[in-house]
C-alpha atoms as a printed R data frame, in Angstrom:
   type eleno elety resid chain resno       x       y       z
1  ATOM     1    CA   MET     A     1 -74.168  17.786  -7.913
2  ATOM     2    CA   TYR     A     2 -73.669  14.287  -6.490
3  ATOM     3    CA   ILE     A     3 -70.919  11.682  -6.652
4  ATOM     4    CA   GLY     A     4 -71.727   8.070  -5.908
5  ATOM     5    CA   ARG     A     5 -70.430   4.638  -6.669
6  ATOM     6    CA   ALA     A     6 -71.630   1.138  -7.300
7  ATOM     7    CA   HIS     A     7 -69.436  -1.724  -6.217
8  ATOM     8    CA   LEU     A     8 -68.961  -4.506  -8.681
9  ATOM     9    CA   THR     A     9 -70.558  -7.558  -7.053
10 ATOM    10    CA   ALA     A    10 -72.821 -10.397  -8.086
11 ATOM    11    CA   HIS     A    11 -75.828  -8.448  -6.748
12 ATOM    12    CA   GLN     A    12 -74.887  -4.851  -7.497
13 ATOM    13    CA   ASN     A    13 -73.827  -2.932 -10.570
14 ATOM    14    CA   LEU     A    14 -74.168   0.564 -11.957
15 ATOM    15    CA   ARG     A    15 -77.434  -0.127 -13.745
16 ATOM    16    CA   LYS     A    16 -79.101  -1.450 -10.580
17 ATOM    17    CA   ARG     A    17 -77.720   1.401  -8.487
18 ATOM    18    CA   CYS     A    18 -78.987   4.054 -10.904
19 ATOM    19    CA   ARG     A    19 -82.387   2.411 -11.107
20 ATOM    20    CA   GLU     A    20 -82.551   2.511  -7.310
21 ATOM    21    CA   TYR     A    21 -81.791   6.230  -7.293
22 ATOM    22    CA   PHE     A    22 -84.166   7.202 -10.081
23 ATOM    23    CA   THR     A    23 -87.094   5.132  -8.841
24 ATOM    24    CA   LYS     A    24 -86.842   4.673  -5.085
25 ATOM    25    CA   TYR     A    25 -85.340   8.001  -4.031
26 ATOM    26    CA   PHE     A    26 -87.267  10.027  -6.604
27 ATOM    27    CA   GLN     A    27 -90.489   9.059  -4.823
28 ATOM    28    CA   ASP     A    28 -89.334   8.482  -1.230
29 ATOM    29    CA   TYR     A    29 -88.265  11.524   0.784
30 ATOM    30    CA   SER     A    30 -87.721   9.757   4.098
31 ATOM    31    CA   GLU     A    31 -84.655   7.594   3.417
32 ATOM    32    CA   ARG     A    32 -82.356   9.978   1.457
33 ATOM    33    CA   PRO     A    33 -84.007  13.427   1.455
34 ATOM    34    CA   HIS     A    34 -81.076  15.211  -0.221
35 ATOM    35    CA   ILE     A    35 -81.186  12.772  -3.170
36 ATOM    36    CA   HIS     A    36 -84.970  13.125  -3.378
37 ATOM    37    CA   THR     A    37 -84.618  16.928  -3.454
38 ATOM    38    CA   MET     A    38 -81.913  16.798  -6.112
39 ATOM    39    CA   LEU     A    39 -83.928  14.486  -8.354
40 ATOM    40    CA   ASN     A    40 -87.184  16.385  -7.987
41 ATOM    41    CA   THR     A    41 -85.600  19.805  -8.432
42 ATOM    42    CA   TRP     A    42 -83.029  19.127 -11.137
43 ATOM    43    CA   SER     A    43 -84.129  15.938 -12.934
44 ATOM    44    CA   LYS     A    44 -84.503  17.639 -16.329
45 ATOM    45    CA   TYR     A    45 -80.911  18.851 -16.127
46 ATOM    46    CA   LEU     A    46 -79.140  15.821 -14.668
47 ATOM    47    CA   TYR     A    47 -76.683  13.759 -16.645
48 ATOM    48    CA   LEU     A    48 -75.031  10.527 -15.687
49 ATOM    49    CA   TYR     A    49 -71.299  10.215 -16.214
50 ATOM    50    CA   CYS     A    50 -69.510   7.049 -15.271
51 ATOM    51    CA   ILE     A    51 -66.096   5.464 -15.160
52 ATOM    52    CA   GLU     A    52 -66.062   1.713 -15.605
53 ATOM    53    CA   LEU     A    53 -63.729   0.127 -13.059
54 ATOM    54    CA   THR     A    54 -63.359  -3.485 -11.967
55 ATOM    55    CA   ASP     A    55 -61.507  -3.101  -8.662
56 ATOM    56    CA   ASN     A    56 -63.729  -2.117  -5.708
57 ATOM    57    CA   ASP     A    57 -60.778  -0.598  -3.825
58 ATOM    58    CA   ASP     A    58 -60.126   1.699  -6.796
59 ATOM    59    CA   ILE     A    59 -63.825   2.549  -6.910
60 ATOM    60    CA   ASP     A    60 -63.818   3.609  -3.242
61 ATOM    61    CA   ASP     A    61 -60.554   5.527  -3.583
62 ATOM    62    CA   ILE     A    62 -61.649   7.481  -6.664
63 ATOM    63    CA   GLU     A    63 -65.059   8.275  -5.167
64 ATOM    64    CA   GLU     A    64 -63.402   9.624  -2.017
65 ATOM    65    CA   LYS     A    65 -60.956  11.763  -3.991
66 ATOM    66    CA   LEU     A    66 -63.677  13.168  -6.239
67 ATOM    67    CA   ILE     A    67 -65.933  14.063  -3.300
68 ATOM    68    CA   ASN     A    68 -63.087  15.687  -1.362
69 ATOM    69    CA   ASN     A    69 -61.964  17.734  -4.366
70 ATOM    70    CA   ILE     A    70 -65.294  18.750  -5.844
71 ATOM    71    CA   ILE     A    71 -67.455  18.857  -2.675
72 ATOM    72    CA   PRO     A    72 -70.753  18.322  -4.496
73 ATOM    73    CA   PRO     A    73 -73.739  20.027  -2.821
74 ATOM    74    CA   PHE     A    74 -75.849  16.864  -2.538
75 ATOM    75    CA   ASN     A    75 -73.128  14.669  -1.014
76 ATOM    76    CA   HIS     A    76 -73.624  14.977   2.720
77 ATOM    77    CA   ASP     A    77 -70.937  12.473   3.700
78 ATOM    78    CA   ILE     A    78 -67.573  14.120   3.103
79 ATOM    79    CA   PRO     A    79 -64.743  11.598   3.663
80 ATOM    80    CA   SER     A    80 -62.062  14.089   4.773
81 ATOM    81    CA   PRO     A    81 -62.550  15.216   8.405
82 ATOM    82    CA   THR     A    82 -60.836  18.544   7.679
83 ATOM    83    CA   ILE     A    83 -63.039  19.351   4.687
84 ATOM    84    CA   ARG     A    84 -66.100  18.187   6.634
85 ATOM    85    CA   LYS     A    85 -65.312  20.659   9.454
86 ATOM    86    CA   VAL     A    86 -64.811  23.530   7.027
87 ATOM    87    CA   ARG     A    87 -68.033  22.708   5.190
88 ATOM    88    CA   THR     A    88 -69.943  22.558   8.478
89 ATOM    89    CA   ALA     A    89 -68.458  25.853   9.643
90 ATOM    90    CA   THR     A    90 -69.246  27.661   6.385
91 ATOM    91    CA   SER     A    91 -72.750  26.223   5.942
92 ATOM    92    CA   ALA     A    92 -74.058  28.800   8.426
93 ATOM    93    CA   PHE     A    93 -73.431  31.590   5.894
């Protein structure tokens, strides 16, 4: 449904990032409406799967590849311009 990442920094980690999603975006529609919709519609059926990585470049690269290959419905930012154009063109149907 959604692919996201949490960089490994002194102020950010997966636990903090998940807490942000499940508290802030669950209640607030204005900032990330697609995440709010996903959480409020599917929360009973959502599972969290993670890959523990220590290199932020690897984290970004893997996230981009996963999004481009899976094209999850709640990811609005598609990294590949070609896939983004196709998704935009087919979303009218």
